DNA sequence: TCATACCGGGG
DNA sequence: GTGTACGGTATGA
């Protein structure tokens, strides 16, 4: 398959935005040597149909595709191959084309149709006008442009609340493409003042004329809020280019929800609901705004895409992300959201700094994480802004495949219902529970796409072999991009570009398997091929487990594409790496086992629940058994200390941690805070009282028995068990919902009346029990005995060792390739 | 206690 | 135009 079919063939450089209308008019904005050029183009709108029957009523106006046809003709071209969608149909005006299909289909179905969306998708492919234009022309965004050559502006609203029904915008920070920041403010709390602010904002955007408008949660908050306020105040909000229409809605899965009528479903207090009531016109259920000439990008999408791969972010909020990525400056101003307006009233300068820092950070986060969408826009025939939140399978691979097929003049398959074959997933093996030392983690990078390439597993209906060609090509391009990134200067724009491009390609490559397994959602999905990929994956995992064991490794846990194992004491790190390399050599070509880390010890508790002790002493806890935000702090602290000692085979130390904790409880040396659990009160007092007869819930009983009879829904408090079985609430300020630790209660507020026996029991049953897998039952009983029962004659704990218990028959779960006649 | 439903963000 | 997933938390049987 030729390259150009995969990647577009028209070399036109510098496209920064495309807007097309269904009538075949298109506008293209390009940056040439820094200057903006607007071009007018026309295209012949097209759809693909499974049959021409619905167009038979056109009679002689339906003709074969030809260089010259009548102005009102509808032309068709028959695509080759076995695909069901084989008629490429075009007309001068896409609306007329749609009407013609709807008339025929409506007649056939005996009901009036108003949109091609109502036609079965087995029967039609109909793309948005911009995508029709890009697919047909072979153009893509940003050829020969780098990320920083695109003009980007950021803006951020400061409002009096989250609901545009009840709140106002009082300040807007705008960062222009050259980096200058303007602060626009209202001069009073009136409709007129707010309307003036909105007009000034629209003017500021027009004046700096960006190609891209960005912010964090732009589509979830700022845009819907802005549009709702503008509609309410009767202010025309022209943010696009060419004096065209104001923001338009387009359906988008990840957009804000717009339920017609009144307040929306979930929270009722947010912008989703807000935008809902703003207009009477047709609203899709979920939507995003779009404007001509500018791309509206949300850095929250970039953050989600990034974290999807890395899972390293503490949260997806702007501040948390900026801090995590090292983008927050030392002088960064912070104001809690709920206080922004109040702070503005007494210290406006502080809120101005805050808003300024917000747009600066949004720009920095967008630049740091937005490279993937930018790189994708160079490859995929969709608007840049749609690639910001496009899912990898339907949003990226599918458009590439559709373009490739049409360019090759080949018919496309229709979506197919399942044939009932269940999809089989990955393997998970637990080989041993308990404590192991000298632990190694090895894994196979990009296992599934590697298997697809190695065994040529692609969709049965992909007769062009386009998916595998895409994956092959992307893998090669990615390696080249990574090499170029390494070769370029650290921190340089070139490096940023290559890394972004590499990230984009990795994203697409890794979604190829998901595409296969996506059932009815993707055009070329193939559950048999997907099952073959996972089957090969299980075989590879089994093979490497067996081969590692044969070389002296003690297997602990294996999951999908990675394995933890322990090695004999005599092994050096070089030995560990050598064994991994030996086993790697036995795997199929393109499937590579890599050394992924080594640890002093591991407690294997349950599948996907374990604790690791690094050689540097760092303790890593994985899985729900070891991490819970609700858990009482004293228990968590005990567990961490005890685990660290257990993993060092220091059983007297484990017991000491236990006894010290109990002693502290008995002396009431622990602040009450340390025994509290963090809970959220999701029922109001009335709601709880209503059903109180049937079921008592500790959180609410604690409130009521502490004399607190009203509370806000969603309030977060810390509860504990006081003496005499009394549920109680920790006095003082509640724990902050963002997870920050509540301020320590002073002695006056710290009752220290907790139920000692209850917490001793909790320590044993909930926390100490997490160590049980690593100890003989009699040792466990000995270590976690009642301090009053300690005898002078107990066996010396110092001589005991933690244990590792093989799981019976775990090896039988390993699959082996059925003997076949090999090639 | 275990299953399942829902959330992730913005002022 | 459709579905990200995944880990955590909240809720209900």
mmCIF file of C-alpha atoms in Angstrom, chain A residues 330-646:
data_model
loop_
_atom_site.group_PDB
_atom_site.id
_atom_site.type_symbol
_atom_site.label_atom_id
_atom_site.label_comp_id
_atom_site.label_asym_id
_atom_site.label_seq_id
_atom_site.Cartn_x
_atom_site.Cartn_y
_atom_site.Cartn_z
ATOM 1 C CA UNK A 330 7.635 29.983 42.414
ATOM 2 C CA UNK A 331 5.503 33.122 42.560
ATOM 3 C CA UNK A 332 2.348 31.387 41.322
ATOM 4 C CA UNK A 333 -0.767 32.896 42.944
ATOM 5 C CA UNK A 334 -3.385 30.483 44.236
ATOM 6 C CA UNK A 335 -6.956 31.333 45.166
ATOM 7 C CA UNK A 336 -9.450 28.589 46.037
ATOM 8 C CA UNK A 337 -12.180 28.565 43.406
ATOM 9 C CA UNK A 338 -15.021 29.240 45.781
ATOM 10 C CA UNK A 339 -13.262 32.317 47.156
ATOM 11 C CA UNK A 340 -12.232 33.974 43.931
ATOM 12 C CA UNK A 341 -14.980 36.536 43.866
ATOM 13 C CA UNK A 342 -14.769 37.393 47.540
ATOM 14 C CA UNK A 343 -11.013 37.791 47.303
ATOM 15 C CA UNK A 344 -11.454 39.982 44.241
ATOM 16 C CA UNK A 345 -13.612 42.363 46.226
ATOM 17 C CA UNK A 346 -11.049 42.995 48.896
ATOM 18 C CA UNK A 347 -7.837 42.332 46.956
ATOM 19 C CA UNK A 348 -8.434 42.599 43.204
ATOM 20 C CA UNK A 349 -4.740 42.630 42.430
ATOM 21 C CA UNK A 350 -4.390 39.135 43.839
ATOM 22 C CA UNK A 351 -7.119 37.749 41.580
ATOM 23 C CA UNK A 352 -5.545 39.515 38.597
ATOM 24 C CA UNK A 353 -2.266 37.769 39.354
ATOM 25 C CA UNK A 354 -4.143 34.518 39.773
ATOM 26 C CA UNK A 355 -5.930 34.817 36.428
ATOM 27 C CA UNK A 356 -2.696 35.819 34.731
ATOM 28 C CA UNK A 357 -0.942 32.781 36.171
ATOM 29 C CA UNK A 358 -3.840 30.617 35.041
ATOM 30 C CA UNK A 359 -3.521 31.570 31.382
ATOM 31 C CA UNK A 360 0.243 31.289 31.556
ATOM 32 C CA UNK A 361 -0.038 27.807 33.003
ATOM 33 C CA UNK A 362 -2.728 26.804 30.517
ATOM 34 C CA UNK A 363 -0.397 27.854 27.711
ATOM 35 C CA UNK A 364 2.493 25.946 29.246
ATOM 36 C CA UNK A 365 0.473 22.791 29.867
ATOM 37 C CA UNK A 366 -0.983 22.975 26.360
ATOM 38 C CA UNK A 367 2.460 23.314 24.862
ATOM 39 C CA UNK A 368 3.935 20.542 26.969
ATOM 40 C CA UNK A 369 1.171 18.013 26.406
ATOM 41 C CA UNK A 370 -0.541 19.256 23.263
ATOM 42 C CA UNK A 371 2.079 18.040 20.849
ATOM 43 C CA UNK A 372 0.351 14.731 20.197
ATOM 44 C CA UNK A 373 -2.830 16.345 18.862
ATOM 45 C CA UNK A 374 -0.734 18.706 16.758
ATOM 46 C CA UNK A 375 1.234 15.820 15.289
ATOM 47 C CA UNK A 376 -1.960 13.831 14.681
ATOM 48 C CA UNK A 377 -3.443 16.742 12.770
ATOM 49 C CA UNK A 378 -0.614 16.387 10.265
ATOM 50 C CA UNK A 379 -1.682 12.798 9.639
ATOM 51 C CA UNK A 380 -5.440 12.509 9.996
ATOM 52 C CA UNK A 381 -8.084 14.142 7.758
ATOM 53 C CA UNK A 382 -9.968 15.871 10.532
ATOM 54 C CA UNK A 383 -9.948 19.319 12.062
ATOM 55 C CA UNK A 384 -7.181 19.897 14.572
ATOM 56 C CA UNK A 385 -9.664 20.659 17.328
ATOM 57 C CA UNK A 386 -11.363 17.325 16.772
ATOM 58 C CA UNK A 387 -8.079 15.495 17.141
ATOM 59 C CA UNK A 388 -7.655 17.013 20.560
ATOM 60 C CA UNK A 389 -10.290 14.743 22.014
ATOM 61 C CA UNK A 390 -10.534 12.048 19.364
ATOM 62 C CA UNK A 391 -10.512 8.487 20.604
ATOM 63 C CA UNK A 392 -7.693 6.556 19.008
ATOM 64 C CA UNK A 393 -9.849 3.888 17.381
ATOM 65 C CA UNK A 394 -12.930 5.606 15.948
ATOM 66 C CA UNK A 395 -11.421 9.057 16.041
ATOM 67 C CA UNK A 396 -8.037 8.444 14.463
ATOM 68 C CA UNK A 397 -7.529 5.006 12.945
ATOM 69 C CA UNK A 398 -10.929 4.891 11.315
ATOM 70 C CA UNK A 399 -10.608 8.195 9.406
ATOM 71 C CA UNK A 400 -7.166 7.103 8.223
ATOM 72 C CA UNK A 401 -8.586 3.812 6.968
ATOM 73 C CA UNK A 402 -11.548 5.456 5.263
ATOM 74 C CA UNK A 403 -9.301 7.904 3.449
ATOM 75 C CA UNK A 404 -6.935 5.126 2.397
ATOM 76 C CA UNK A 405 -9.772 3.017 1.005
ATOM 77 C CA UNK A 406 -11.345 5.865 -0.905
ATOM 78 C CA UNK A 407 -8.006 6.945 -2.314
ATOM 79 C CA UNK A 408 -7.501 3.388 -3.513
ATOM 80 C CA UNK A 409 -10.982 3.356 -5.049
ATOM 81 C CA UNK A 410 -11.933 0.454 -2.802
ATOM 82 C CA UNK A 411 -15.297 -0.258 -1.228
ATOM 83 C CA UNK A 412 -15.535 -0.079 2.554
ATOM 84 C CA UNK A 413 -17.066 -2.746 4.777
ATOM 85 C CA UNK A 414 -20.164 -1.946 6.777
ATOM 86 C CA UNK A 415 -20.198 -2.215 10.551
ATOM 87 C CA UNK A 416 -21.024 -5.774 11.435
ATOM 88 C CA UNK A 417 -23.038 -7.125 14.319
ATOM 89 C CA UNK A 418 -21.285 -9.613 16.534
ATOM 90 C CA UNK A 419 -21.374 -13.244 15.441
ATOM 91 C CA UNK A 420 -21.578 -14.173 19.086
ATOM 92 C CA UNK A 421 -17.900 -14.991 19.492
ATOM 93 C CA UNK A 422 -16.884 -13.833 22.940
ATOM 94 C CA UNK A 423 -13.765 -11.768 23.256
ATOM 95 C CA UNK A 424 -11.038 -13.337 25.307
ATOM 96 C CA UNK A 425 -8.681 -11.183 27.257
ATOM 97 C CA UNK A 426 -5.252 -11.295 28.766
ATOM 98 C CA UNK A 427 -3.763 -13.745 31.221
ATOM 99 C CA UNK A 428 -3.235 -13.133 34.916
ATOM 100 C CA UNK A 429 -1.279 -15.602 37.036
ATOM 101 C CA UNK A 430 -0.447 -15.558 40.707
ATOM 102 C CA UNK A 431 2.329 -18.071 41.324
ATOM 103 C CA UNK A 432 3.160 -17.363 44.912
ATOM 104 C CA UNK A 433 1.903 -15.328 47.849
ATOM 105 C CA UNK A 434 4.031 -13.951 50.626
ATOM 106 C CA UNK A 435 7.419 -12.342 50.833
ATOM 107 C CA UNK A 436 10.135 -12.798 48.239
ATOM 108 C CA UNK A 437 13.476 -11.066 48.077
ATOM 109 C CA UNK A 438 15.597 -10.068 45.107
ATOM 110 C CA UNK A 439 12.684 -9.378 42.825
ATOM 111 C CA UNK A 440 12.872 -8.487 39.145
ATOM 112 C CA UNK A 441 10.180 -7.040 36.899
ATOM 113 C CA UNK A 442 10.387 -7.736 33.186
ATOM 114 C CA UNK A 443 7.843 -6.819 30.558
ATOM 115 C CA UNK A 444 7.162 -6.768 26.862
ATOM 116 C CA UNK A 445 6.795 -3.271 25.450
ATOM 117 C CA UNK A 446 3.802 -2.738 23.146
ATOM 118 C CA UNK A 447 2.977 -6.440 23.259
ATOM 119 C CA UNK A 448 -0.225 -6.386 21.234
ATOM 120 C CA UNK A 449 0.844 -4.246 18.287
ATOM 121 C CA UNK A 450 4.090 -6.217 18.186
ATOM 122 C CA UNK A 451 2.122 -9.461 17.938
ATOM 123 C CA UNK A 452 -0.076 -8.011 15.208
ATOM 124 C CA UNK A 453 3.019 -7.128 13.229
ATOM 125 C CA UNK A 454 4.927 -10.304 13.982
ATOM 126 C CA UNK A 455 2.091 -12.656 13.050
ATOM 127 C CA UNK A 456 0.398 -10.362 10.519
ATOM 128 C CA UNK A 457 -2.856 -10.337 12.443
ATOM 129 C CA UNK A 458 -5.185 -7.810 10.878
ATOM 130 C CA UNK A 459 -8.918 -7.431 10.266
ATOM 131 C CA UNK A 460 -10.313 -10.029 7.887
ATOM 132 C CA UNK A 461 -12.260 -7.379 6.027
ATOM 133 C CA UNK A 462 -9.234 -5.137 5.519
ATOM 134 C CA UNK A 463 -8.426 -6.436 2.039
ATOM 135 C CA UNK A 464 -5.942 -3.664 1.432
ATOM 136 C CA UNK A 465 -4.040 -4.581 4.558
ATOM 137 C CA UNK A 466 -4.256 -0.938 5.518
ATOM 138 C CA UNK A 467 -4.336 -1.345 9.295
ATOM 139 C CA UNK A 468 -1.128 -3.380 9.398
ATOM 140 C CA UNK A 469 0.452 -1.042 6.880
ATOM 141 C CA UNK A 470 -0.439 1.889 9.134
ATOM 142 C CA UNK A 471 0.961 0.180 12.199
ATOM 143 C CA UNK A 472 4.165 -0.874 10.433
ATOM 144 C CA UNK A 473 4.675 2.583 9.052
ATOM 145 C CA UNK A 474 3.906 4.306 12.339
ATOM 146 C CA UNK A 475 6.315 2.104 14.256
ATOM 147 C CA UNK A 476 9.092 2.913 11.818
ATOM 148 C CA UNK A 477 8.304 6.602 11.766
ATOM 149 C CA UNK A 478 8.159 6.624 15.514
ATOM 150 C CA UNK A 479 11.597 5.093 15.835
ATOM 151 C CA UNK A 480 12.919 7.677 13.415
ATOM 152 C CA UNK A 481 11.251 10.493 15.335
ATOM 153 C CA UNK A 482 12.696 9.223 18.597
ATOM 154 C CA UNK A 483 16.146 9.092 17.054
ATOM 155 C CA UNK A 484 15.778 12.653 15.780
ATOM 156 C CA UNK A 485 14.547 13.765 19.189
ATOM 157 C CA UNK A 486 17.607 12.266 20.848
ATOM 158 C CA UNK A 487 19.831 13.945 18.296
ATOM 159 C CA UNK A 488 18.371 17.388 18.868
ATOM 160 C CA UNK A 489 19.159 19.724 21.660
ATOM 161 C CA UNK A 490 17.416 19.236 24.969
ATOM 162 C CA UNK A 491 14.567 21.696 25.412
ATOM 163 C CA UNK A 492 14.650 22.782 21.786
ATOM 164 C CA UNK A 493 11.544 23.242 19.664
ATOM 165 C CA UNK A 494 12.772 20.521 17.345
ATOM 166 C CA UNK A 495 13.014 18.071 20.190
ATOM 167 C CA UNK A 496 9.586 19.001 21.456
ATOM 168 C CA UNK A 497 8.225 18.403 17.992
ATOM 169 C CA UNK A 498 9.819 14.994 17.562
ATOM 170 C CA UNK A 499 8.800 13.838 21.009
ATOM 171 C CA UNK A 500 5.230 14.943 20.382
ATOM 172 C CA UNK A 501 5.174 13.184 17.085
ATOM 173 C CA UNK A 502 6.530 10.046 18.698
ATOM 174 C CA UNK A 503 3.870 10.231 21.417
ATOM 175 C CA UNK A 504 1.135 10.603 18.805
ATOM 176 C CA UNK A 505 2.342 7.598 16.882
ATOM 177 C CA UNK A 506 2.652 5.482 19.986
ATOM 178 C CA UNK A 507 -0.928 6.351 20.842
ATOM 179 C CA UNK A 508 -2.179 5.219 17.462
ATOM 180 C CA UNK A 509 -0.060 2.075 17.374
ATOM 181 C CA UNK A 510 -1.237 1.022 20.811
ATOM 182 C CA UNK A 511 -4.867 1.491 19.818
ATOM 183 C CA UNK A 512 -4.675 -0.881 16.869
ATOM 184 C CA UNK A 513 -5.562 -3.850 19.059
ATOM 185 C CA UNK A 514 -8.413 -1.934 20.719
ATOM 186 C CA UNK A 515 -9.651 -1.119 17.250
ATOM 187 C CA UNK A 516 -9.845 -4.823 16.397
ATOM 188 C CA UNK A 517 -11.644 -5.662 19.609
ATOM 189 C CA UNK A 518 -14.138 -2.803 19.438
ATOM 190 C CA UNK A 519 -17.002 -4.934 18.172
ATOM 191 C CA UNK A 520 -19.713 -3.052 16.342
ATOM 192 C CA UNK A 521 -18.112 0.312 16.995
ATOM 193 C CA UNK A 522 -15.385 0.163 14.385
ATOM 194 C CA UNK A 523 -15.763 -0.545 10.705
ATOM 195 C CA UNK A 524 -13.017 -3.148 10.444
ATOM 196 C CA UNK A 525 -13.316 -4.689 13.893
ATOM 197 C CA UNK A 526 -12.624 -8.398 14.013
ATOM 198 C CA UNK A 527 -13.120 -10.286 17.236
ATOM 199 C CA UNK A 528 -11.395 -13.371 15.818
ATOM 200 C CA UNK A 529 -8.302 -11.366 15.013
ATOM 201 C CA UNK A 530 -8.480 -9.707 18.436
ATOM 202 C CA UNK A 531 -8.730 -13.121 20.078
ATOM 203 C CA UNK A 532 -5.758 -14.301 18.105
ATOM 204 C CA UNK A 533 -3.777 -11.336 19.409
ATOM 205 C CA UNK A 534 -4.643 -12.066 23.038
ATOM 206 C CA UNK A 535 -4.083 -15.796 22.507
ATOM 207 C CA UNK A 536 -0.609 -15.078 21.182
ATOM 208 C CA UNK A 537 -0.138 -12.717 24.099
ATOM 209 C CA UNK A 538 -1.030 -15.418 26.603
ATOM 210 C CA UNK A 539 1.334 -17.819 24.869
ATOM 211 C CA UNK A 540 4.157 -15.306 24.990
ATOM 212 C CA UNK A 541 3.507 -14.671 28.691
ATOM 213 C CA UNK A 542 3.416 -18.412 29.369
ATOM 214 C CA UNK A 543 6.557 -18.999 27.388
ATOM 215 C CA UNK A 544 8.508 -16.359 29.177
ATOM 216 C CA UNK A 545 7.262 -17.566 32.568
ATOM 217 C CA UNK A 546 8.347 -21.125 31.827
ATOM 218 C CA UNK A 547 11.690 -20.065 30.452
ATOM 219 C CA UNK A 548 12.405 -17.783 33.398
ATOM 220 C CA UNK A 549 11.512 -20.582 35.814
ATOM 221 C CA UNK A 550 13.723 -22.987 33.890
ATOM 222 C CA UNK A 551 16.606 -20.598 34.448
ATOM 223 C CA UNK A 552 16.178 -20.541 38.195
ATOM 224 C CA UNK A 553 13.698 -17.703 38.670
ATOM 225 C CA UNK A 554 10.903 -18.046 41.232
ATOM 226 C CA UNK A 555 7.770 -16.720 39.582
ATOM 227 C CA UNK A 556 5.569 -14.454 41.656
ATOM 228 C CA UNK A 557 2.963 -12.782 39.466
ATOM 229 C CA UNK A 558 2.420 -12.349 35.743
ATOM 230 C CA UNK A 559 -0.148 -10.064 34.131
ATOM 231 C CA UNK A 560 -0.801 -9.503 30.413
ATOM 232 C CA UNK A 561 2.659 -8.447 29.332
ATOM 233 C CA UNK A 562 4.810 -8.389 32.426
ATOM 234 C CA UNK A 563 6.117 -10.655 35.171
ATOM 235 C CA UNK A 564 7.576 -10.313 38.642
ATOM 236 C CA UNK A 565 9.999 -13.009 39.730
ATOM 237 C CA UNK A 566 12.557 -13.614 42.455
ATOM 238 C CA UNK A 567 16.098 -14.702 41.780
ATOM 239 C CA UNK A 568 18.590 -16.738 43.832
ATOM 240 C CA UNK A 569 20.702 -14.864 46.324
ATOM 241 C CA UNK A 570 23.886 -15.515 44.415
ATOM 242 C CA UNK A 571 22.706 -13.614 41.331
ATOM 243 C CA UNK A 572 24.033 -10.207 40.458
ATOM 244 C CA UNK A 573 22.117 -7.617 38.517
ATOM 245 C CA UNK A 574 24.119 -8.690 35.485
ATOM 246 C CA UNK A 575 22.793 -12.217 35.957
ATOM 247 C CA UNK A 576 19.257 -10.875 36.139
ATOM 248 C CA UNK A 577 19.698 -8.938 32.939
ATOM 249 C CA UNK A 578 21.357 -11.845 31.225
ATOM 250 C CA UNK A 579 18.426 -14.139 31.983
ATOM 251 C CA UNK A 580 15.956 -11.568 30.707
ATOM 252 C CA UNK A 581 18.011 -11.263 27.544
ATOM 253 C CA UNK A 582 18.167 -15.030 27.127
ATOM 254 C CA UNK A 583 14.427 -15.355 27.374
ATOM 255 C CA UNK A 584 13.947 -12.372 25.096
ATOM 256 C CA UNK A 585 15.923 -14.219 22.448
ATOM 257 C CA UNK A 586 13.339 -17.015 22.507
ATOM 258 C CA UNK A 587 10.408 -14.720 21.765
ATOM 259 C CA UNK A 588 9.075 -14.043 18.271
ATOM 260 C CA UNK A 589 10.803 -11.328 16.281
ATOM 261 C CA UNK A 590 9.445 -7.830 17.095
ATOM 262 C CA UNK A 591 8.336 -9.042 20.527
ATOM 263 C CA UNK A 592 10.893 -7.839 23.024
ATOM 264 C CA UNK A 593 11.198 -8.673 26.688
ATOM 265 C CA UNK A 594 12.847 -5.897 28.606
ATOM 266 C CA UNK A 595 14.252 -5.493 32.070
ATOM 267 C CA UNK A 596 11.890 -3.118 33.858
ATOM 268 C CA UNK A 597 13.209 -2.871 37.397
ATOM 269 C CA UNK A 598 14.581 -4.677 40.424
ATOM 270 C CA UNK A 599 13.510 -4.603 44.050
ATOM 271 C CA UNK A 600 14.939 -5.744 47.354
ATOM 272 C CA UNK A 601 11.695 -7.505 48.269
ATOM 273 C CA UNK A 602 8.040 -7.917 47.426
ATOM 274 C CA UNK A 603 4.979 -8.900 49.418
ATOM 275 C CA UNK A 604 2.600 -10.606 47.056
ATOM 276 C CA UNK A 605 -0.826 -10.414 48.669
ATOM 277 C CA UNK A 606 -3.397 -11.041 45.955
ATOM 278 C CA UNK A 607 -3.362 -10.625 42.196
ATOM 279 C CA UNK A 608 -2.586 -6.975 41.458
ATOM 280 C CA UNK A 609 -2.146 -6.267 45.161
ATOM 281 C CA UNK A 610 1.437 -6.125 46.337
ATOM 282 C CA UNK A 611 4.081 -4.120 48.128
ATOM 283 C CA UNK A 612 7.570 -3.524 46.766
ATOM 284 C CA UNK A 613 10.656 -2.447 48.657
ATOM 285 C CA UNK A 614 13.246 -0.802 46.452
ATOM 286 C CA UNK A 615 16.969 -1.232 46.980
ATOM 287 C CA UNK A 616 16.909 2.461 47.862
ATOM 288 C CA UNK A 617 14.463 1.744 50.667
ATOM 289 C CA UNK A 618 11.437 3.178 48.886
ATOM 290 C CA UNK A 619 8.199 1.365 49.633
ATOM 291 C CA UNK A 620 5.649 1.129 46.817
ATOM 292 C CA UNK A 621 2.115 -0.097 47.513
ATOM 293 C CA UNK A 622 -0.164 -1.259 44.718
ATOM 294 C CA UNK A 623 -3.787 -2.251 44.695
ATOM 295 C CA UNK A 624 -6.882 -1.557 46.728
ATOM 296 C CA UNK A 625 -5.735 -3.759 49.622
ATOM 297 C CA UNK A 626 -2.967 -1.305 50.413
ATOM 298 C CA UNK A 627 -4.409 2.046 49.458
ATOM 299 C CA UNK A 628 -7.634 3.632 50.520
ATOM 300 C CA UNK A 629 -8.311 7.279 51.151
ATOM 301 C CA UNK A 630 -10.924 6.358 53.698
ATOM 302 C CA UNK A 631 -8.533 4.364 55.843
ATOM 303 C CA UNK A 632 -7.770 5.518 59.345
ATOM 304 C CA UNK A 633 -4.372 7.275 59.368
ATOM 305 C CA UNK A 634 -3.024 5.302 62.331
ATOM 306 C CA UNK A 635 -3.673 2.059 60.467
ATOM 307 C CA UNK A 636 -2.055 3.286 57.279
ATOM 308 C CA UNK A 637 0.975 4.469 59.203
ATOM 309 C CA UNK A 638 1.233 1.118 60.968
ATOM 310 C CA UNK A 639 0.872 -0.768 57.713
ATOM 311 C CA UNK A 640 3.651 1.175 56.021
ATOM 312 C CA UNK A 641 6.018 0.686 58.933
ATOM 313 C CA UNK A 642 5.166 -2.970 59.350
ATOM 314 C CA UNK A 643 5.467 -3.684 55.616
ATOM 315 C CA UNK A 644 8.856 -2.018 55.409
ATOM 316 C CA UNK A 645 10.058 -4.222 58.279
ATOM 317 C CA UNK A 646 8.407 -7.378 57.022
#
